[in-house]
Amino acid sequence: MRKILSYFALSLSLSGMFAGSALAQGASFPDWLRNFKSEAAREGVSQQTIDAVLGGISPIQRVIDLDRKQPEGKIGFAKYKSNVITQGRIDEGRSLLRQHWNDLKRIESQYGVPPQYVVALWGMETSYGKNTGGFDVVDALATLAWEGRRAEFFKKELLDALKIIDQGHTSADNMRGSWAGAMGQCQFMPSSFRNFAVDYNGDGRKDIWGTRADVFASAANYLSKSGWKHDERWGRKVSAPAGLPKGLETRKSISEWARLGVKQVDGSPLPKSDTIMASLVVPEGGNGEAYLAYDNYRVIMKWNRSIYFATSVGLLADLIAKGAPTHLNP
């Protein structure tokens, strides 16, 4: 039986929980849920799944609180980078790269994404599967679909979550993730799961919660279908003169950047290329660290539209790659 999640004690009624809030002005959760069940049935979700999964859910106040919380002040890139690229994360990433090397190389041959990028994303998203989120995804998505701020978006994600359960990929109780519905070791939203998740081990389930090969292949498939170029890097840290145009809006060939005085960070010339395009990115702003961001950097940003995140994934991938088997160093 589905357990009922609620931030407040179960003895409180829904009306008491939300009295005086903006939610009280719209449909009650039971009324909303009744309408949603009818819509789910029209969308092809089986009645058995609807009854079993939606039969005992209630809103999660903590999810509403997090959704309404104003963004905190932005930390600088140097602090962000030191938080996410720790020596422990690098060492563990190298160890896991070696442990899963054969699977990762087979996945690379199929999807064209080198192993270090898959492992780096895995490490950034969930610390290699150790921190996948503590919320029941269905309950969280139902809360957000009812709560109203982005109701249509979350209603579609909830429908996708039910279809995933209906297809037997996981159970509702096992569908755990973030408060906003990102699921599993690669933190896919349900729509991303349906578009990119892979049953790599062939057991009939796309298991991004517990099967590492499925996690790796799903991440690689996401990057591949988003435009990953196997023969290019993500980018590189560089030394750049002041006054050059910065930002992803400006794209020039590596050779053009070299003519403008951009060099590798050790002062050596950039590789010559008139075809590889790049943008000059300074995540910290001002005179902070500068990076040439190639097209694969833009692909990483389709996963998470954050310059901090994309740059850190690239840097972590480079560091993890140094731990690859020496005879097959990527």
mmCIF file of C-alpha atoms in Angstrom:
data_model
loop_
_atom_site.group_PDB
_atom_site.id
_atom_site.type_symbol
_atom_site.label_atom_id
_atom_site.label_comp_id
_atom_site.label_asym_id
_atom_site.label_seq_id
_atom_site.Cartn_x
_atom_site.Cartn_y
_atom_site.Cartn_z
ATOM 1 C CA MET A 1 0.000 0.000 0.000
ATOM 2 C CA ARG A 2 1.251 3.471 -0.843
ATOM 3 C CA LYS A 3 2.313 5.359 2.205
ATOM 4 C CA ILE A 4 0.857 8.815 2.642
ATOM 5 C CA LEU A 5 3.549 11.470 2.766
ATOM 6 C CA SER A 6 2.859 14.762 4.469
ATOM 7 C CA TYR A 7 5.134 17.295 6.034
ATOM 8 C CA PHE A 8 2.775 17.836 8.943
ATOM 9 C CA ALA A 9 1.438 15.238 11.345
ATOM 10 C CA LEU A 10 -1.149 12.955 9.805
ATOM 11 C CA SER A 11 -3.655 14.061 12.375
ATOM 12 C CA LEU A 12 -3.933 17.471 10.691
ATOM 13 C CA SER A 13 -6.579 17.746 8.021
ATOM 14 C CA LEU A 14 -5.834 19.108 4.572
ATOM 15 C CA SER A 15 -8.064 22.081 5.199
ATOM 16 C CA GLY A 16 -6.161 22.878 8.358
ATOM 17 C CA MET A 17 -2.814 22.476 6.606
ATOM 18 C CA PHE A 18 -3.576 24.960 3.871
ATOM 19 C CA ALA A 19 -6.110 27.301 5.450
ATOM 20 C CA GLY A 20 -5.415 30.882 4.475
ATOM 21 C CA SER A 21 -2.939 29.927 1.754
ATOM 22 C CA ALA A 22 -3.258 30.623 -1.961
ATOM 23 C CA LEU A 23 -4.016 26.943 -2.426
ATOM 24 C CA ALA A 24 -7.230 27.268 -0.454
ATOM 25 C CA GLN A 25 -8.571 29.615 -3.134
ATOM 26 C CA GLY A 26 -8.463 26.929 -5.865
ATOM 27 C CA ALA A 27 -9.676 23.384 -6.086
ATOM 28 C CA SER A 28 -9.141 21.203 -3.055
ATOM 29 C CA PHE A 29 -6.567 18.470 -3.474
ATOM 30 C CA PRO A 30 -9.216 15.687 -3.441
ATOM 31 C CA ASP A 31 -11.155 17.487 -6.201
ATOM 32 C CA TRP A 32 -8.002 18.059 -8.229
ATOM 33 C CA LEU A 33 -6.963 14.430 -7.782
ATOM 34 C CA ARG A 34 -10.338 13.151 -8.897
ATOM 35 C CA ASN A 35 -10.073 15.136 -12.136
ATOM 36 C CA PHE A 36 -6.498 14.073 -12.647
ATOM 37 C CA LYS A 37 -7.358 10.389 -12.311
ATOM 38 C CA SER A 38 -9.893 10.778 -15.110
ATOM 39 C CA GLU A 39 -7.280 12.497 -17.277
ATOM 40 C CA ALA A 40 -4.728 9.773 -16.552
ATOM 41 C CA ALA A 41 -7.213 7.139 -17.672
ATOM 42 C CA ARG A 42 -7.834 9.053 -20.898
ATOM 43 C CA GLU A 43 -4.062 9.165 -21.424
ATOM 44 C CA GLY A 44 -3.911 5.390 -21.340
ATOM 45 C CA VAL A 45 -2.720 4.724 -17.781
ATOM 46 C CA SER A 46 -4.271 1.500 -16.535
ATOM 47 C CA GLN A 47 -6.960 1.673 -13.890
ATOM 48 C CA GLN A 48 -4.949 -0.742 -11.776
ATOM 49 C CA THR A 49 -1.991 1.673 -11.679
ATOM 50 C CA ILE A 50 -4.245 4.666 -11.056
ATOM 51 C CA ASP A 51 -5.912 2.963 -8.091
ATOM 52 C CA ALA A 52 -2.721 1.524 -6.634
ATOM 53 C CA VAL A 53 -0.497 4.579 -7.026
ATOM 54 C CA LEU A 54 -2.915 7.479 -6.529
ATOM 55 C CA GLY A 55 -5.246 5.873 -4.040
ATOM 56 C CA GLY A 56 -3.602 7.166 -0.893
ATOM 57 C CA ILE A 57 -1.556 10.238 -1.719
ATOM 58 C CA SER A 58 -1.679 13.676 -0.144
ATOM 59 C CA PRO A 59 0.252 16.907 -0.694
ATOM 60 C CA ILE A 60 3.698 17.328 0.821
ATOM 61 C CA GLN A 61 3.993 20.690 2.522
ATOM 62 C CA ARG A 62 7.786 20.551 2.407
ATOM 63 C CA VAL A 63 7.631 20.367 -1.402
ATOM 64 C CA ILE A 64 5.414 23.455 -1.512
ATOM 65 C CA ASP A 65 7.798 25.281 0.807
ATOM 66 C CA LEU A 66 10.791 24.428 -1.364
ATOM 67 C CA ASP A 67 8.966 25.395 -4.561
ATOM 68 C CA ARG A 68 8.039 28.787 -3.136
ATOM 69 C CA LYS A 69 11.384 29.483 -1.529
ATOM 70 C CA GLN A 70 13.142 32.499 -2.977
ATOM 71 C CA PRO A 71 16.544 31.708 -4.527
ATOM 72 C CA GLU A 72 19.427 32.315 -2.165
ATOM 73 C CA GLY A 73 22.277 34.622 -3.031
ATOM 74 C CA LYS A 74 24.501 33.177 -5.729
ATOM 75 C CA ILE A 75 27.844 31.897 -4.532
ATOM 76 C CA GLY A 76 30.944 32.550 -6.610
ATOM 77 C CA PHE A 77 32.296 29.977 -9.023
ATOM 78 C CA ALA A 78 35.458 29.392 -6.997
ATOM 79 C CA LYS A 79 33.385 28.377 -3.971
ATOM 80 C CA TYR A 80 30.991 26.289 -6.082
ATOM 81 C CA LYS A 81 33.872 24.496 -7.742
ATOM 82 C CA SER A 82 35.576 23.723 -4.436
ATOM 83 C CA ASN A 83 32.295 22.327 -3.112
ATOM 84 C CA VAL A 84 31.630 19.963 -6.016
ATOM 85 C CA ILE A 85 35.115 18.991 -7.210
ATOM 86 C CA THR A 86 36.574 17.540 -4.043
ATOM 87 C CA GLN A 87 39.515 15.166 -3.855
ATOM 88 C CA GLY A 88 37.173 12.524 -2.481
ATOM 89 C CA ARG A 89 34.867 12.853 -5.492
ATOM 90 C CA ILE A 90 37.821 12.717 -7.882
ATOM 91 C CA ASP A 91 39.291 9.614 -6.208
ATOM 92 C CA GLU A 92 35.956 7.814 -6.093
ATOM 93 C CA GLY A 93 35.257 8.715 -9.700
ATOM 94 C CA ARG A 94 38.593 7.266 -10.800
ATOM 95 C CA SER A 95 37.953 4.087 -8.839
ATOM 96 C CA LEU A 96 34.475 3.665 -10.331
ATOM 97 C CA LEU A 97 35.798 4.411 -13.816
ATOM 98 C CA ARG A 98 38.239 1.524 -13.502
ATOM 99 C CA GLN A 99 35.623 -0.739 -11.915
ATOM 100 C CA HIS A 100 33.104 -0.207 -14.730
ATOM 101 C CA TRP A 101 35.584 0.360 -17.556
ATOM 102 C CA ASN A 102 34.401 -2.467 -19.799
ATOM 103 C CA ASP A 103 30.733 -1.465 -19.615
ATOM 104 C CA LEU A 104 31.597 2.200 -20.087
ATOM 105 C CA LYS A 105 33.744 1.504 -23.146
ATOM 106 C CA ARG A 106 31.002 -0.636 -24.722
ATOM 107 C CA ILE A 107 28.550 2.193 -24.056
ATOM 108 C CA GLU A 108 30.999 4.654 -25.624
ATOM 109 C CA SER A 109 31.188 2.501 -28.762
ATOM 110 C CA GLN A 110 27.399 2.641 -29.030
ATOM 111 C CA TYR A 111 26.676 6.241 -28.058
ATOM 112 C CA GLY A 112 29.959 8.041 -28.728
ATOM 113 C CA VAL A 113 30.331 9.513 -25.232
ATOM 114 C CA PRO A 114 33.682 8.865 -23.474
ATOM 115 C CA PRO A 115 33.477 7.201 -20.038
ATOM 116 C CA GLN A 116 34.810 10.113 -18.001
ATOM 117 C CA TYR A 117 31.860 12.338 -18.913
ATOM 118 C CA VAL A 118 29.305 9.733 -17.895
ATOM 119 C CA VAL A 119 31.067 9.201 -14.569
ATOM 120 C CA ALA A 120 31.472 12.945 -13.970
ATOM 121 C CA LEU A 121 27.749 13.570 -14.495
ATOM 122 C CA TRP A 122 26.955 10.653 -12.198
ATOM 123 C CA GLY A 123 29.216 12.129 -9.537
ATOM 124 C CA MET A 124 27.856 15.653 -9.884
ATOM 125 C CA GLU A 125 24.210 14.632 -9.840
ATOM 126 C CA THR A 126 24.078 12.101 -7.003
ATOM 127 C CA SER A 127 27.611 11.534 -5.667
ATOM 128 C CA TYR A 128 27.748 8.274 -7.635
ATOM 129 C CA GLY A 129 24.286 7.149 -6.622
ATOM 130 C CA LYS A 130 24.564 7.827 -2.896
ATOM 131 C CA ASN A 131 22.323 10.910 -2.814
ATOM 132 C CA THR A 132 19.339 10.426 -5.106
ATOM 133 C CA GLY A 133 16.754 12.338 -3.073
ATOM 134 C CA GLY A 134 14.359 11.307 -0.349
ATOM 135 C CA PHE A 135 10.963 12.164 -1.815
ATOM 136 C CA ASP A 136 8.368 9.863 -3.329
ATOM 137 C CA VAL A 137 8.303 11.231 -6.866
ATOM 138 C CA VAL A 138 4.574 10.652 -7.471
ATOM 139 C CA ASP A 139 3.607 12.464 -4.276
ATOM 140 C CA ALA A 140 5.976 15.338 -5.008
ATOM 141 C CA LEU A 141 4.783 15.762 -8.587
ATOM 142 C CA ALA A 142 1.133 15.562 -7.553
ATOM 143 C CA THR A 143 1.780 18.296 -5.007
ATOM 144 C CA LEU A 144 3.381 20.540 -7.610
ATOM 145 C CA ALA A 145 0.745 19.783 -10.237
ATOM 146 C CA TRP A 146 -1.956 20.846 -7.779
ATOM 147 C CA GLU A 147 -0.054 23.710 -6.179
ATOM 148 C CA GLY A 148 -0.344 25.767 -9.307
ATOM 149 C CA ARG A 149 2.849 27.750 -9.948
ATOM 150 C CA ARG A 150 3.894 25.467 -12.841
ATOM 151 C CA ALA A 151 0.883 23.192 -12.745
ATOM 152 C CA GLU A 152 0.779 22.137 -16.401
ATOM 153 C CA PHE A 153 4.469 21.253 -16.514
ATOM 154 C CA PHE A 154 4.278 19.091 -13.420
ATOM 155 C CA LYS A 155 0.993 17.490 -14.442
ATOM 156 C CA LYS A 156 2.658 16.259 -17.642
ATOM 157 C CA GLU A 157 5.610 14.965 -15.619
ATOM 158 C CA LEU A 158 3.204 13.168 -13.284
ATOM 159 C CA LEU A 159 1.463 11.517 -16.226
ATOM 160 C CA ASP A 160 4.851 10.362 -17.510
ATOM 161 C CA ALA A 161 5.726 9.012 -14.052
ATOM 162 C CA LEU A 162 2.517 6.950 -14.013
ATOM 163 C CA LYS A 163 3.257 5.587 -17.478
ATOM 164 C CA ILE A 164 6.743 4.548 -16.336
ATOM 165 C CA ILE A 165 5.216 2.636 -13.433
ATOM 166 C CA ASP A 166 2.502 1.223 -15.705
ATOM 167 C CA GLN A 167 5.197 -0.132 -18.039
ATOM 168 C CA GLY A 168 6.862 -1.971 -15.175
ATOM 169 C CA HIS A 169 10.194 -0.127 -15.073
ATOM 170 C CA THR A 170 9.875 0.517 -11.343
ATOM 171 C CA SER A 171 7.309 0.600 -8.557
ATOM 172 C CA ALA A 172 5.806 3.718 -7.064
ATOM 173 C CA ASP A 173 7.522 3.023 -3.733
ATOM 174 C CA ASN A 174 10.892 2.713 -5.458
ATOM 175 C CA MET A 175 10.399 5.863 -7.538
ATOM 176 C CA ARG A 176 12.377 8.129 -5.254
ATOM 177 C CA GLY A 177 13.989 11.410 -6.173
ATOM 178 C CA SER A 178 14.214 15.127 -5.540
ATOM 179 C CA TRP A 179 11.418 17.365 -4.327
ATOM 180 C CA ALA A 180 10.920 18.551 -7.942
ATOM 181 C CA GLY A 181 10.652 15.019 -9.355
ATOM 182 C CA ALA A 182 14.166 14.335 -10.673
ATOM 183 C CA MET A 183 14.677 10.599 -10.309
ATOM 184 C CA GLY A 184 17.354 8.014 -9.820
ATOM 185 C CA GLN A 185 21.129 8.033 -10.028
ATOM 186 C CA CYS A 186 21.173 10.291 -13.098
ATOM 187 C CA GLN A 187 18.323 12.523 -11.863
ATOM 188 C CA PHE A 188 16.052 12.337 -14.904
ATOM 189 C CA MET A 189 12.681 13.987 -14.853
ATOM 190 C CA PRO A 190 9.995 11.502 -15.968
ATOM 191 C CA SER A 191 9.862 13.087 -19.437
ATOM 192 C CA SER A 192 13.638 12.691 -19.797
ATOM 193 C CA PHE A 193 13.299 9.090 -18.652
ATOM 194 C CA ARG A 194 10.769 8.389 -21.371
ATOM 195 C CA ASN A 195 12.951 10.080 -23.998
ATOM 196 C CA PHE A 196 16.396 8.824 -23.017
ATOM 197 C CA ALA A 197 16.384 5.985 -20.459
ATOM 198 C CA VAL A 198 17.935 2.724 -21.680
ATOM 199 C CA ASP A 199 17.495 -0.906 -20.652
ATOM 200 C CA TYR A 200 21.168 -1.692 -21.201
ATOM 201 C CA ASN A 201 21.280 -5.023 -19.384
ATOM 202 C CA GLY A 202 18.230 -6.318 -21.256
ATOM 203 C CA ASP A 203 16.125 -7.298 -18.258
ATOM 204 C CA GLY A 204 13.036 -5.510 -19.564
ATOM 205 C CA ARG A 205 13.302 -2.555 -17.185
ATOM 206 C CA LYS A 206 14.999 0.802 -17.578
ATOM 207 C CA ASP A 207 16.339 0.933 -14.038
ATOM 208 C CA ILE A 208 18.063 4.259 -13.351
ATOM 209 C CA TRP A 209 17.650 3.677 -9.615
ATOM 210 C CA GLY A 210 19.607 0.475 -9.060
ATOM 211 C CA THR A 211 21.253 -0.822 -12.260
ATOM 212 C CA ARG A 212 24.462 1.028 -12.998
ATOM 213 C CA ALA A 213 24.731 -0.116 -16.600
ATOM 214 C CA ASP A 214 21.271 1.357 -17.244
ATOM 215 C CA VAL A 215 22.315 4.579 -15.510
ATOM 216 C CA PHE A 216 25.461 4.888 -17.658
ATOM 217 C CA ALA A 217 23.750 4.074 -20.942
ATOM 218 C CA SER A 218 20.848 6.415 -20.182
ATOM 219 C CA ALA A 219 23.210 9.320 -19.454
ATOM 220 C CA ALA A 220 25.223 8.584 -22.599
ATOM 221 C CA ASN A 221 22.049 8.345 -24.680
ATOM 222 C CA TYR A 222 20.899 11.726 -23.364
ATOM 223 C CA LEU A 223 24.185 13.363 -24.371
ATOM 224 C CA SER A 224 24.323 11.564 -27.701
ATOM 225 C CA LYS A 225 20.807 12.566 -28.719
ATOM 226 C CA SER A 226 21.531 16.119 -27.563
ATOM 227 C CA GLY A 227 24.347 16.455 -30.102
ATOM 228 C CA TRP A 228 27.527 15.135 -28.441
ATOM 229 C CA LYS A 229 30.609 15.158 -30.700
ATOM 230 C CA HIS A 230 32.815 12.164 -29.958
ATOM 231 C CA ASP A 231 35.931 13.701 -31.484
ATOM 232 C CA GLU A 232 35.847 16.904 -29.421
ATOM 233 C CA ARG A 233 36.541 17.839 -25.812
ATOM 234 C CA TRP A 234 34.125 19.749 -23.595
ATOM 235 C CA GLY A 235 36.484 22.713 -23.642
ATOM 236 C CA ARG A 236 39.570 23.763 -21.698
ATOM 237 C CA LYS A 237 40.855 26.322 -19.223
ATOM 238 C CA VAL A 238 42.738 29.098 -20.993
ATOM 239 C CA SER A 239 44.637 32.320 -20.531
ATOM 240 C CA ALA A 240 42.886 35.185 -22.329
ATOM 241 C CA PRO A 241 43.755 38.871 -22.813
ATOM 242 C CA ALA A 242 41.388 41.418 -21.360
ATOM 243 C CA GLY A 243 38.698 42.877 -23.568
ATOM 244 C CA LEU A 244 37.781 39.834 -25.616
ATOM 245 C CA PRO A 245 34.071 39.076 -26.171
ATOM 246 C CA LYS A 246 32.782 36.681 -23.531
ATOM 247 C CA GLY A 247 29.693 34.505 -23.326
ATOM 248 C CA LEU A 248 28.079 31.672 -25.223
ATOM 249 C CA GLU A 249 26.591 34.101 -27.726
ATOM 250 C CA THR A 250 30.005 34.602 -29.364
ATOM 251 C CA ARG A 251 31.428 31.621 -31.259
ATOM 252 C CA LYS A 252 34.769 31.566 -33.040
ATOM 253 C CA SER A 253 37.054 28.815 -34.257
ATOM 254 C CA ILE A 254 39.906 27.779 -31.994
ATOM 255 C CA SER A 255 42.328 29.224 -34.543
ATOM 256 C CA GLU A 256 40.510 32.570 -34.396
ATOM 257 C CA TRP A 257 40.755 32.620 -30.603
ATOM 258 C CA ALA A 258 44.450 31.821 -30.872
ATOM 259 C CA ARG A 259 44.960 34.792 -33.216
ATOM 260 C CA LEU A 260 43.251 36.975 -30.605
ATOM 261 C CA GLY A 261 45.844 35.926 -28.042
ATOM 262 C CA VAL A 262 44.074 33.107 -26.212
ATOM 263 C CA LYS A 263 46.487 30.411 -25.044
ATOM 264 C CA GLN A 264 46.399 27.272 -22.971
ATOM 265 C CA VAL A 265 46.631 28.031 -19.292
ATOM 266 C CA ASP A 266 50.308 27.009 -19.186
ATOM 267 C CA GLY A 267 51.083 29.528 -21.913
ATOM 268 C CA SER A 268 51.414 27.033 -24.754
ATOM 269 C CA PRO A 269 49.540 27.600 -28.034
ATOM 270 C CA LEU A 270 46.023 26.299 -28.546
ATOM 271 C CA PRO A 271 45.572 23.353 -30.900
ATOM 272 C CA LYS A 272 44.995 24.596 -34.438
ATOM 273 C CA SER A 273 41.480 24.119 -35.777
ATOM 274 C CA ASP A 274 39.367 26.137 -38.162
ATOM 275 C CA THR A 275 36.376 23.842 -37.668
ATOM 276 C CA ILE A 276 36.042 23.391 -33.902
ATOM 277 C CA MET A 277 33.987 26.298 -32.633
ATOM 278 C CA ALA A 278 34.214 27.668 -29.110
ATOM 279 C CA SER A 279 33.033 30.460 -26.856
ATOM 280 C CA LEU A 280 35.044 32.263 -24.199
ATOM 281 C CA VAL A 281 33.351 31.723 -20.837
ATOM 282 C CA VAL A 282 34.277 33.342 -17.515
ATOM 283 C CA PRO A 283 31.944 31.767 -14.909
ATOM 284 C CA GLU A 284 33.059 34.091 -12.098
ATOM 285 C CA GLY A 285 32.847 37.175 -14.276
ATOM 286 C CA GLY A 286 35.370 39.992 -14.352
ATOM 287 C CA ASN A 287 38.935 38.695 -14.285
ATOM 288 C CA GLY A 288 38.019 35.206 -13.128
ATOM 289 C CA GLU A 289 39.133 31.916 -14.628
ATOM 290 C CA ALA A 290 38.517 31.741 -18.376
ATOM 291 C CA TYR A 291 37.507 28.703 -20.409
ATOM 292 C CA LEU A 292 36.990 27.942 -24.052
ATOM 293 C CA ALA A 293 33.647 26.135 -24.211
ATOM 294 C CA TYR A 294 33.249 23.810 -27.226
ATOM 295 C CA ASP A 295 29.995 22.470 -28.641
ATOM 296 C CA ASN A 296 29.989 19.596 -26.126
ATOM 297 C CA TYR A 297 29.852 22.199 -23.367
ATOM 298 C CA ARG A 298 26.562 23.353 -24.842
ATOM 299 C CA VAL A 299 25.359 19.745 -24.809
ATOM 300 C CA ILE A 300 26.134 19.507 -21.082
ATOM 301 C CA MET A 301 24.096 22.675 -20.607
ATOM 302 C CA LYS A 302 21.086 20.927 -22.149
ATOM 303 C CA TRP A 303 21.333 18.588 -19.156
ATOM 304 C CA ASN A 304 21.592 21.482 -16.695
ATOM 305 C CA ARG A 305 21.465 25.088 -17.898
ATOM 306 C CA SER A 306 24.143 26.323 -15.559
ATOM 307 C CA ILE A 307 27.578 27.576 -16.577
ATOM 308 C CA TYR A 308 28.859 26.617 -13.130
ATOM 309 C CA PHE A 309 27.551 23.066 -13.564
ATOM 310 C CA ALA A 310 28.759 22.576 -17.136
ATOM 311 C CA THR A 311 32.242 23.889 -16.402
ATOM 312 C CA SER A 312 32.552 21.722 -13.300
ATOM 313 C CA VAL A 313 31.413 18.597 -15.163
ATOM 314 C CA GLY A 314 34.127 19.204 -17.746
ATOM 315 C CA LEU A 315 36.821 19.805 -15.158
ATOM 316 C CA LEU A 316 35.784 16.776 -13.114
ATOM 317 C CA ALA A 317 35.732 14.611 -16.246
ATOM 318 C CA ASP A 318 39.304 15.653 -17.076
ATOM 319 C CA LEU A 319 40.463 14.779 -13.570
ATOM 320 C CA ILE A 320 38.625 11.450 -13.532
ATOM 321 C CA ALA A 321 40.121 10.504 -16.918
ATOM 322 C CA LYS A 322 43.580 10.564 -15.363
ATOM 323 C CA GLY A 323 42.552 7.450 -13.427
ATOM 324 C CA ALA A 324 41.619 5.417 -16.505
ATOM 325 C CA PRO A 325 43.504 2.201 -17.272
ATOM 326 C CA THR A 326 46.857 3.395 -18.608
ATOM 327 C CA HIS A 327 46.765 1.154 -21.658
ATOM 328 C CA LEU A 328 43.404 2.614 -22.693
ATOM 329 C CA ASN A 329 43.575 6.167 -21.381
ATOM 330 C CA PRO A 330 40.662 8.135 -22.889
#
